[in-house]
Amino acid sequence: MTIFVTGGAGYIGSHVVIELLEQGHNVVVADNFSNSKRGVIERICRLAGREFPFYEMDIRDADGLGRIFSEYRIDSIIHLAGLKAVGESVSKPLEYYANNLESTMVLIDAMKTHNVKKFIFSSSATVYSADNEMPLTEESRTGGCTNPYGWTKFMCEQILCDYANAANGCAVVLLRYFNPIGAHPSGLIGEDPQDIPNNLMPYIAQTAAGRLPFLSVFGDDYDTPDGTCVRDYIHVSDLAAGHVAAIKHLDSNSGVSVFNLGTGKGVSVLEFVAAFEEATGVSIPKKTAGRRSGDLPLQCASTEKAKRELGWEAKRTLYDACVDTWRWQKGID
Ligand code: NAD
Ligand code: WQD
């Protein structure tokens, strides 16, 4: 049985592929390298001690997908490929809708043609509405997204639900990731944003490396314990392990299942900076700046359902994630 992984050269996908290979699964991976580098594939093979078929292609290429699904006995799909920059999605909405929606629909079509029944989708905590109580459970309200990226995730979830409803015996898992951070402990795989990072961890790591002069703390007057925003940061290797648990879940369930992948623990921006400084011994210059538009004061996952039904929970700490990120960052500078 073989798992088809889209976006497997990306930040999260590369960790997912390593975890799958280490757990003895066979994989076929595709990526168009629009936001990743070719060298990642060789590194994954080196770390996992195994090779696997890789295709450089756009997932929207239906003929290309057809050839892959004809050649391998694909049992399940993990669909990570997509565009993910919130700010860019506001300035380039059509690119986001075209890429994220079309890739999902073309994949579902290939799945239908080749009688593949199992699908895991990389969704995001961004699908939850702003007016929910914390922690967010899988039943919390969704929608009211504040940017096109978020809407693409919301719409893909809906498309997959409608397809699963229409197709007999199909099993879909929607994984709503909270804030993925960290890197592979080898220091060989991690996140390397090409532009100035938007996300907190890469921004801090590049500041620590001296590439950026200081961190702007976006708002210190929120109604949170220290005034800065609180998020649920999850180590990318824990997130990857969550996909292996989801693969097992697909074996004995049909219909649509939704799971939060987070730690259940909220961390403020100032706590995050302090943890990074403690873990690395590098001090991070910072200045308080105004609030960033669209930021919620607090976002945190309920992890009960994933624990109960997937038998999965995050094991690594924020400290681990900071140590691993710093090892990776020093390697690429
Ligand atoms: P990433 O950009 O590092 O990885 C995505 C990969 O998909 C890249 O390698 C890119 O080249 C590839 N890709 C994009 N469009 C493609 C296409 N049409 N055909 C083939 N390949 C294509 O991003 P990531 O952080 O690893 O995110 C993976 C998935 O998880 C995305 O769907 C993202 O929306 C979702 N997600 C990410 C986060 C996060 O904070 N990183 C949070 C929640 C959800
Ligand atoms: C975290 C906190 C910032 C940078 C985003 C997407 C979300 C999901 C994960 C894909 C916030 C503060 C940040 C900086 C700061 N991605 N911050 N200075 O916004 O929770 O989530 O990534 O699905 O959809 O929106 O993560 O890392 O950008 O910010 O003070 O330079 O750090 O204000 O409170 P966010 P983030």
Short mmCIF file of C-alpha atoms and ligand atoms in Angstrom, two decimals:
data_model
loop_
_atom_site.label_atom_id
_atom_site.label_comp_id
_atom_site.label_asym_id
_atom_site.label_seq_id
_atom_site.Cartn_x
_atom_site.Cartn_y
_atom_site.Cartn_z
CA MET A 1 0.00 0.00 0.00
CA THR A 2 1.31 3.39 -0.98
CA ILE A 3 0.58 6.92 0.24
CA PHE A 4 0.63 9.77 -2.29
CA VAL A 5 1.96 12.93 -0.62
CA THR A 6 1.51 16.30 -2.35
CA GLY A 7 3.70 19.23 -1.27
CA GLY A 8 6.18 16.73 0.17
CA ALA A 9 9.18 19.00 -0.40
CA GLY A 10 7.67 21.78 1.73
CA TYR A 11 8.26 22.62 5.37
CA ILE A 12 5.58 20.36 6.87
CA GLY A 13 5.48 17.87 3.98
CA SER A 14 9.18 17.01 4.27
CA HIS A 15 8.71 16.13 7.95
CA VAL A 16 5.59 14.11 7.14
CA VAL A 17 7.44 12.11 4.46
CA ILE A 18 10.33 11.33 6.85
CA GLU A 19 7.87 10.18 9.53
CA LEU A 20 5.95 7.97 7.07
CA LEU A 21 9.15 6.38 5.76
CA GLU A 22 10.42 5.81 9.29
CA GLN A 23 7.13 4.11 10.19
CA GLY A 24 7.53 1.72 7.26
CA HIS A 25 5.03 3.26 4.82
CA ASN A 26 5.69 3.46 1.08
CA VAL A 27 5.28 6.92 -0.39
CA VAL A 28 5.10 8.61 -3.76
CA VAL A 29 5.76 12.34 -3.47
CA ALA A 30 4.96 15.27 -5.78
CA ASP A 31 5.84 18.95 -5.55
CA ASN A 32 6.38 21.75 -8.07
CA PHE A 33 9.06 23.46 -5.89
CA SER A 34 7.13 26.74 -6.04
CA ASN A 35 7.98 27.23 -2.37
CA SER A 36 10.67 24.62 -1.71
CA LYS A 37 14.04 23.44 -2.96
CA ARG A 38 15.07 20.32 -4.89
CA GLY A 39 17.80 19.45 -2.39
CA VAL A 40 15.17 18.63 0.25
CA ILE A 41 14.30 15.35 -1.46
CA GLU A 42 17.85 14.01 -1.22
CA ARG A 43 18.00 15.08 2.44
CA ILE A 44 14.77 13.24 3.24
CA CYS A 45 16.20 10.05 1.65
CA ARG A 46 19.39 10.46 3.64
CA LEU A 47 17.57 10.95 6.95
CA ALA A 48 15.07 8.12 6.40
CA GLY A 49 17.69 5.78 4.92
CA ARG A 50 15.36 4.97 2.03
CA GLU A 51 14.57 6.25 -1.45
CA PHE A 52 11.10 6.89 -2.86
CA PRO A 53 9.56 7.96 -6.18
CA PHE A 54 9.43 11.75 -6.54
CA TYR A 55 7.64 13.74 -9.27
CA GLU A 56 8.31 17.41 -9.99
CA MET A 57 4.88 18.50 -11.13
CA ASP A 58 1.96 20.80 -10.50
CA ILE A 59 -0.82 18.86 -8.77
CA ARG A 60 -3.29 20.54 -11.11
CA ASP A 61 -1.82 18.51 -13.99
CA ALA A 62 -4.61 15.93 -14.29
CA ASP A 63 -2.78 13.83 -16.92
CA GLY A 64 0.35 13.69 -14.80
CA LEU A 65 -1.69 12.62 -11.78
CA GLY A 66 -3.45 9.98 -13.90
CA ARG A 67 -0.08 8.47 -14.86
CA ILE A 68 1.01 8.29 -11.21
CA PHE A 69 -2.27 6.74 -10.06
CA SER A 70 -2.03 4.19 -12.89
CA GLU A 71 1.55 3.25 -12.09
CA TYR A 72 1.28 2.83 -8.30
CA ARG A 73 -1.38 1.23 -6.16
CA ILE A 74 -2.20 4.38 -4.22
CA ASP A 75 -4.07 3.57 -1.02
CA SER A 76 -4.36 7.04 0.47
CA ILE A 77 -3.53 10.67 -0.23
CA ILE A 78 -2.04 13.31 2.06
CA HIS A 79 -2.63 16.68 0.42
CA LEU A 80 -0.27 19.34 1.75
CA ALA A 81 0.47 21.21 -1.50
CA GLY A 82 -0.84 24.75 -1.51
CA LEU A 83 -0.02 28.41 -1.18
CA LYS A 84 0.00 29.52 2.44
CA ALA A 85 1.02 33.15 2.94
CA VAL A 86 -1.88 35.04 4.50
CA GLY A 87 -0.72 38.54 3.42
CA GLU A 88 0.10 37.44 -0.13
CA SER A 89 -3.35 35.87 -0.43
CA VAL A 90 -4.89 39.31 0.12
CA SER A 91 -2.91 40.84 -2.76
CA LYS A 92 -3.13 37.76 -5.06
CA PRO A 93 -6.52 36.20 -4.25
CA LEU A 94 -7.04 34.55 -7.65
CA GLU A 95 -3.70 32.73 -7.46
CA TYR A 96 -4.70 31.37 -4.07
CA TYR A 97 -8.16 30.25 -5.13
CA ALA A 98 -6.80 28.79 -8.39
CA ASN A 99 -3.97 26.87 -6.77
CA ASN A 100 -5.56 25.69 -3.55
CA LEU A 101 -9.03 24.88 -4.84
CA GLU A 102 -8.06 23.46 -8.24
CA SER A 103 -5.31 21.25 -6.84
CA THR A 104 -7.79 19.77 -4.36
CA MET A 105 -10.48 19.20 -6.99
CA VAL A 106 -8.12 17.68 -9.56
CA LEU A 107 -6.80 15.34 -6.86
CA ILE A 108 -10.31 14.31 -5.81
CA ASP A 109 -11.11 13.59 -9.44
CA ALA A 110 -8.04 11.36 -9.79
CA MET A 111 -9.00 9.69 -6.52
CA LYS A 112 -12.47 8.97 -7.88
CA THR A 113 -11.21 7.65 -11.22
CA HIS A 114 -8.68 5.35 -9.57
CA ASN A 115 -10.94 4.22 -6.75
CA VAL A 116 -8.79 5.64 -3.95
CA LYS A 117 -10.86 5.92 -0.77
CA LYS A 118 -8.72 7.71 1.80
CA PHE A 119 -7.76 11.38 1.91
CA ILE A 120 -6.03 13.55 4.51
CA PHE A 121 -6.20 17.31 4.06
CA SER A 122 -3.89 19.96 5.55
CA SER A 123 -6.33 22.44 6.97
CA SER A 124 -5.72 25.20 9.44
CA ALA A 125 -6.97 26.70 12.68
CA THR A 126 -7.59 29.76 10.52
CA VAL A 127 -10.96 28.20 9.46
CA TYR A 128 -12.36 28.89 12.96
CA SER A 129 -14.48 32.03 13.39
CA ALA A 130 -13.15 34.82 15.59
CA ASP A 131 -16.09 34.66 18.00
CA ASN A 132 -15.45 31.22 19.52
CA GLU A 133 -14.65 30.45 23.15
CA MET A 134 -11.23 28.97 23.88
CA PRO A 135 -9.99 26.30 23.60
CA LEU A 136 -11.26 25.60 20.09
CA THR A 137 -12.88 22.21 19.69
CA GLU A 138 -13.57 20.58 16.35
CA GLU A 139 -17.21 21.63 16.83
CA SER A 140 -16.35 25.33 17.24
CA ARG A 141 -17.83 27.61 14.61
CA THR A 142 -15.98 27.95 11.29
CA GLY A 143 -16.17 30.60 8.57
CA GLY A 144 -15.99 34.37 8.64
CA CYS A 145 -12.38 34.04 7.46
CA THR A 146 -10.44 37.29 7.27
CA ASN A 147 -8.33 36.53 4.18
CA PRO A 148 -8.49 34.53 0.91
CA TYR A 149 -6.01 31.93 2.20
CA GLY A 150 -8.34 31.10 5.08
CA TRP A 151 -11.29 30.90 2.72
CA THR A 152 -9.44 28.43 0.48
CA LYS A 153 -9.03 26.11 3.49
CA PHE A 154 -12.66 26.59 4.47
CA MET A 155 -13.84 25.88 0.91
CA CYS A 156 -11.59 22.83 0.45
CA GLU A 157 -12.99 21.39 3.67
CA GLN A 158 -16.51 21.91 2.29
CA ILE A 159 -15.64 20.35 -1.08
CA LEU A 160 -14.17 17.30 0.67
CA CYS A 161 -17.22 16.96 2.93
CA ASP A 162 -19.57 17.12 -0.05
CA TYR A 163 -17.48 14.58 -1.99
CA ALA A 164 -17.30 12.18 0.97
CA ASN A 165 -21.05 12.49 1.37
CA ALA A 166 -21.61 11.55 -2.27
CA ALA A 167 -18.95 8.84 -2.60
CA ASN A 168 -19.58 5.49 -1.02
CA GLY A 169 -17.05 4.21 1.52
CA CYS A 170 -14.80 7.22 1.26
CA ALA A 171 -12.83 8.34 4.37
CA VAL A 172 -11.59 11.91 4.74
CA VAL A 173 -9.59 13.39 7.61
CA LEU A 174 -9.36 17.17 7.93
CA LEU A 175 -6.36 18.10 10.07
CA ARG A 176 -6.54 21.62 11.44
CA TYR A 177 -2.99 22.62 12.26
CA PHE A 178 -2.41 25.32 14.86
CA ASN A 179 1.00 27.10 14.70
CA PRO A 180 3.66 24.71 13.37
CA ILE A 181 7.22 25.56 14.45
CA GLY A 182 10.59 23.86 14.87
CA ALA A 183 12.74 21.78 12.57
CA HIS A 184 14.07 18.24 12.20
CA PRO A 185 16.49 17.49 15.06
CA SER A 186 19.22 16.68 12.50
CA GLY A 187 19.30 20.36 11.50
CA LEU A 188 18.96 19.27 7.84
CA ILE A 189 15.28 20.05 7.25
CA GLY A 190 13.36 23.14 8.31
CA GLU A 191 11.60 26.30 7.22
CA ASP A 192 13.53 28.83 5.14
CA PRO A 193 11.23 31.67 4.03
CA GLN A 194 12.63 33.45 0.98
CA ASP A 195 11.20 36.87 1.83
CA ILE A 196 11.08 38.64 5.20
CA PRO A 197 9.21 36.14 7.40
CA ASN A 198 5.66 36.85 8.50
CA ASN A 199 5.56 34.16 11.17
CA LEU A 200 7.00 34.58 14.64
CA MET A 201 9.50 31.68 14.81
CA PRO A 202 11.35 32.32 11.53
CA TYR A 203 11.38 36.04 12.32
CA ILE A 204 12.99 35.40 15.70
CA ALA A 205 15.43 32.86 14.25
CA GLN A 206 16.57 35.32 11.56
CA THR A 207 16.88 38.07 14.18
CA ALA A 208 19.02 35.74 16.31
CA ALA A 209 21.18 35.04 13.25
CA GLY A 210 21.68 38.79 12.72
CA ARG A 211 19.81 38.86 9.39
CA LEU A 212 17.13 41.13 10.91
CA PRO A 213 17.84 43.92 13.42
CA PHE A 214 15.00 43.37 15.91
CA LEU A 215 11.64 41.71 16.45
CA SER A 216 8.55 43.90 16.34
CA VAL A 217 6.11 42.66 18.98
CA PHE A 218 2.73 43.29 17.38
CA GLY A 219 0.72 44.74 20.25
CA ASP A 220 1.24 44.57 24.03
CA ASP A 221 -2.18 45.85 25.06
CA TYR A 222 -4.35 42.79 24.41
CA ASP A 223 -6.52 41.33 27.12
CA THR A 224 -4.05 38.50 27.79
CA PRO A 225 -1.83 37.86 30.86
CA ASP A 226 1.14 39.90 29.55
CA GLY A 227 -0.71 41.94 26.90
CA THR A 228 0.76 40.05 23.91
CA CYS A 229 -1.10 37.53 21.72
CA VAL A 230 -1.31 33.90 22.75
CA ARG A 231 -1.00 31.00 20.28
CA ASP A 232 -0.72 27.22 20.33
CA TYR A 233 2.70 26.39 18.85
CA ILE A 234 3.27 22.78 17.82
CA HIS A 235 6.58 21.15 16.89
CA VAL A 236 6.54 20.13 13.22
CA SER A 237 7.77 16.60 14.09
CA ASP A 238 4.77 16.14 16.42
CA LEU A 239 2.55 17.43 13.62
CA ALA A 240 4.11 14.87 11.26
CA ALA A 241 3.40 12.07 13.76
CA GLY A 242 -0.23 13.24 13.78
CA HIS A 243 -0.45 12.34 10.07
CA VAL A 244 0.72 8.79 10.73
CA ALA A 245 -1.98 8.51 13.41
CA ALA A 246 -4.53 9.86 10.90
CA ILE A 247 -3.49 7.22 8.35
CA LYS A 248 -4.28 4.51 10.94
CA HIS A 249 -7.62 6.19 11.69
CA LEU A 250 -8.57 5.99 8.00
CA ASP A 251 -8.27 2.18 8.09
CA SER A 252 -11.25 1.79 10.38
CA ASN A 253 -13.42 4.86 9.72
CA SER A 254 -15.44 6.25 6.85
CA GLY A 255 -16.98 9.66 6.25
CA VAL A 256 -15.34 12.86 7.40
CA SER A 257 -13.35 13.21 10.64
CA VAL A 258 -11.93 16.51 11.84
CA PHE A 259 -8.99 16.84 14.23
CA ASN A 260 -7.14 19.75 15.75
CA LEU A 261 -3.38 19.27 15.79
CA GLY A 262 -2.06 21.49 18.55
CA THR A 263 -0.61 21.18 22.04
CA GLY A 264 -3.51 22.65 24.01
CA LYS A 265 -1.07 25.07 25.65
CA GLY A 266 -1.16 28.80 24.92
CA VAL A 267 2.10 30.76 24.75
CA SER A 268 2.36 34.55 24.50
CA VAL A 269 4.77 36.37 22.20
CA LEU A 270 6.88 37.48 25.19
CA GLU A 271 6.93 33.95 26.64
CA PHE A 272 7.99 32.67 23.22
CA VAL A 273 10.90 35.13 23.00
CA ALA A 274 11.99 34.22 26.54
CA ALA A 275 11.91 30.49 25.68
CA PHE A 276 13.98 31.06 22.54
CA GLU A 277 16.55 33.08 24.49
CA GLU A 278 16.78 30.43 27.20
CA ALA A 279 17.06 27.55 24.72
CA THR A 280 19.70 29.18 22.53
CA GLY A 281 21.52 31.61 24.83
CA VAL A 282 21.02 34.31 22.17
CA SER A 283 19.25 37.48 23.17
CA ILE A 284 16.58 38.84 20.81
CA PRO A 285 16.36 42.63 20.45
CA LYS A 286 12.70 43.61 20.38
CA LYS A 287 10.47 46.67 20.15
CA THR A 288 6.79 46.99 20.80
CA ALA A 289 4.90 47.87 17.64
CA GLY A 290 1.23 48.44 16.89
CA ARG A 291 -1.22 45.59 16.61
CA ARG A 292 -1.12 43.60 13.35
CA SER A 293 -4.42 43.77 11.51
CA GLY A 294 -6.46 40.55 11.75
CA ASP A 295 -4.62 39.12 14.81
CA LEU A 296 -6.80 37.49 17.46
CA PRO A 297 -5.68 37.93 21.09
CA LEU A 298 -5.91 34.24 21.88
CA GLN A 299 -6.05 31.01 19.90
CA CYS A 300 -5.59 27.59 21.44
CA ALA A 301 -6.62 24.03 20.54
CA SER A 302 -8.61 21.53 22.47
CA THR A 303 -6.59 18.35 21.94
CA GLU A 304 -9.04 15.94 23.59
CA LYS A 305 -10.51 14.49 20.40
CA ALA A 306 -7.11 13.79 18.82
CA LYS A 307 -5.94 12.11 22.04
CA ARG A 308 -9.09 10.03 22.32
CA GLU A 309 -9.64 9.00 18.70
CA LEU A 310 -6.17 9.17 17.13
CA GLY A 311 -4.23 8.16 20.24
CA TRP A 312 -1.94 11.05 19.38
CA GLU A 313 -0.64 14.00 21.38
CA ALA A 314 2.24 16.42 21.03
CA LYS A 315 5.34 15.33 22.97
CA ARG A 316 7.91 17.99 22.21
CA THR A 317 8.18 21.28 24.10
CA LEU A 318 8.59 24.86 22.95
CA TYR A 319 12.15 24.61 24.27
CA ASP A 320 12.79 21.60 21.94
CA ALA A 321 11.35 23.54 18.99
CA CYS A 322 13.62 26.53 19.71
CA VAL A 323 16.73 24.33 20.00
CA ASP A 324 15.87 22.51 16.75
CA THR A 325 15.06 25.73 14.87
CA TRP A 326 18.31 27.34 15.98
CA ARG A 327 20.34 24.30 14.86
CA TRP A 328 18.64 24.50 11.45
CA GLN A 329 19.01 28.30 11.20
CA LYS A 330 22.74 28.18 11.98
CA GLY A 331 23.13 25.54 9.25
CA ILE A 332 21.57 27.71 6.54
CA ASP A 333 23.30 30.99 7.42
P1 NAD B 1 5.19 25.05 2.22
O1 NAD B 1 4.99 26.18 1.29
O2 NAD B 1 6.52 24.88 2.85
O3 NAD B 1 4.82 23.67 1.50
C1 NAD B 1 3.86 23.57 0.48
C2 NAD B 1 4.49 22.83 -0.68
O4 NAD B 1 3.54 22.69 -1.74
C3 NAD B 1 5.70 23.58 -1.26
O5 NAD B 1 6.81 22.69 -1.36
C4 NAD B 1 5.22 24.02 -2.66
O6 NAD B 1 6.29 24.02 -3.59
C5 NAD B 1 4.17 22.97 -2.98
N1 NAD B 1 3.10 23.39 -3.89
C6 NAD B 1 2.31 24.49 -3.80
N2 NAD B 1 1.41 24.48 -4.80
C7 NAD B 1 1.63 23.35 -5.53
C8 NAD B 1 1.03 22.78 -6.67
N3 NAD B 1 -0.01 23.36 -7.29
N4 NAD B 1 1.53 21.62 -7.15
C9 NAD B 1 2.58 21.01 -6.54
N5 NAD B 1 3.18 21.51 -5.45
C10 NAD B 1 2.70 22.66 -4.95
O7 NAD B 1 4.05 25.14 3.33
P2 NAD B 1 3.87 24.31 4.67
O8 NAD B 1 4.04 25.24 5.81
O9 NAD B 1 4.68 23.08 4.62
O10 NAD B 1 2.34 23.97 4.58
C11 NAD B 1 1.86 22.74 4.07
C12 NAD B 1 0.34 22.76 4.10
O11 NAD B 1 -0.10 22.96 5.44
C13 NAD B 1 -0.28 23.88 3.27
O12 NAD B 1 -1.44 23.37 2.65
C14 NAD B 1 -0.63 24.92 4.29
O13 NAD B 1 -1.69 25.73 3.89
C15 NAD B 1 -1.00 24.07 5.47
N6 NAD B 1 -0.84 24.76 6.77
C16 NAD B 1 0.34 25.34 7.08
C17 NAD B 1 0.49 26.03 8.29
C18 NAD B 1 1.77 26.73 8.63
O14 NAD B 1 1.75 27.61 9.50
N7 NAD B 1 2.90 26.39 8.03
C19 NAD B 1 -0.59 26.09 9.18
C20 NAD B 1 -1.79 25.46 8.83
C21 NAD B 1 -1.90 24.80 7.62
C1 WQD B 2 2.07 34.53 15.94
C2 WQD B 2 2.01 35.69 16.95
C3 WQD B 2 1.70 37.86 15.95
C4 WQD B 2 5.48 38.07 13.83
C5 WQD B 2 -0.43 32.31 10.93
C6 WQD B 2 -1.57 32.21 9.96
C7 WQD B 2 -2.35 30.96 10.20
C8 WQD B 2 -1.45 29.71 10.19
C9 WQD B 2 -0.26 29.90 11.07
C10 WQD B 2 -1.53 28.69 8.00
C11 WQD B 2 0.94 36.72 16.59
C12 WQD B 2 3.04 37.76 16.65
C13 WQD B 2 4.44 37.63 14.64
C14 WQD B 2 6.25 39.20 14.26
C15 WQD B 2 4.89 39.33 16.25
N1 WQD B 2 -0.95 29.44 8.88
N2 WQD B 2 4.15 38.25 15.79
N3 WQD B 2 5.93 39.77 15.46
O1 WQD B 2 -0.78 34.78 12.87
O2 WQD B 2 -1.05 32.99 14.64
O3 WQD B 2 -0.95 32.35 12.26
O4 WQD B 2 0.39 31.13 10.79
O5 WQD B 2 -2.57 28.15 8.04
O6 WQD B 2 -3.31 30.89 9.20
O7 WQD B 2 -2.39 33.35 10.13
O8 WQD B 2 1.09 33.13 13.37
O9 WQD B 2 3.53 33.27 13.55
O10 WQD B 2 2.32 35.00 12.16
O11 WQD B 2 2.10 35.05 14.62
O12 WQD B 2 4.65 39.90 17.31
O13 WQD B 2 7.17 39.64 13.56
O14 WQD B 2 3.26 36.39 16.87
O15 WQD B 2 1.12 39.10 16.16
O16 WQD B 2 0.40 37.16 17.79
P1 WQD B 2 -0.49 33.43 13.33
P2 WQD B 2 2.33 34.11 13.34
#
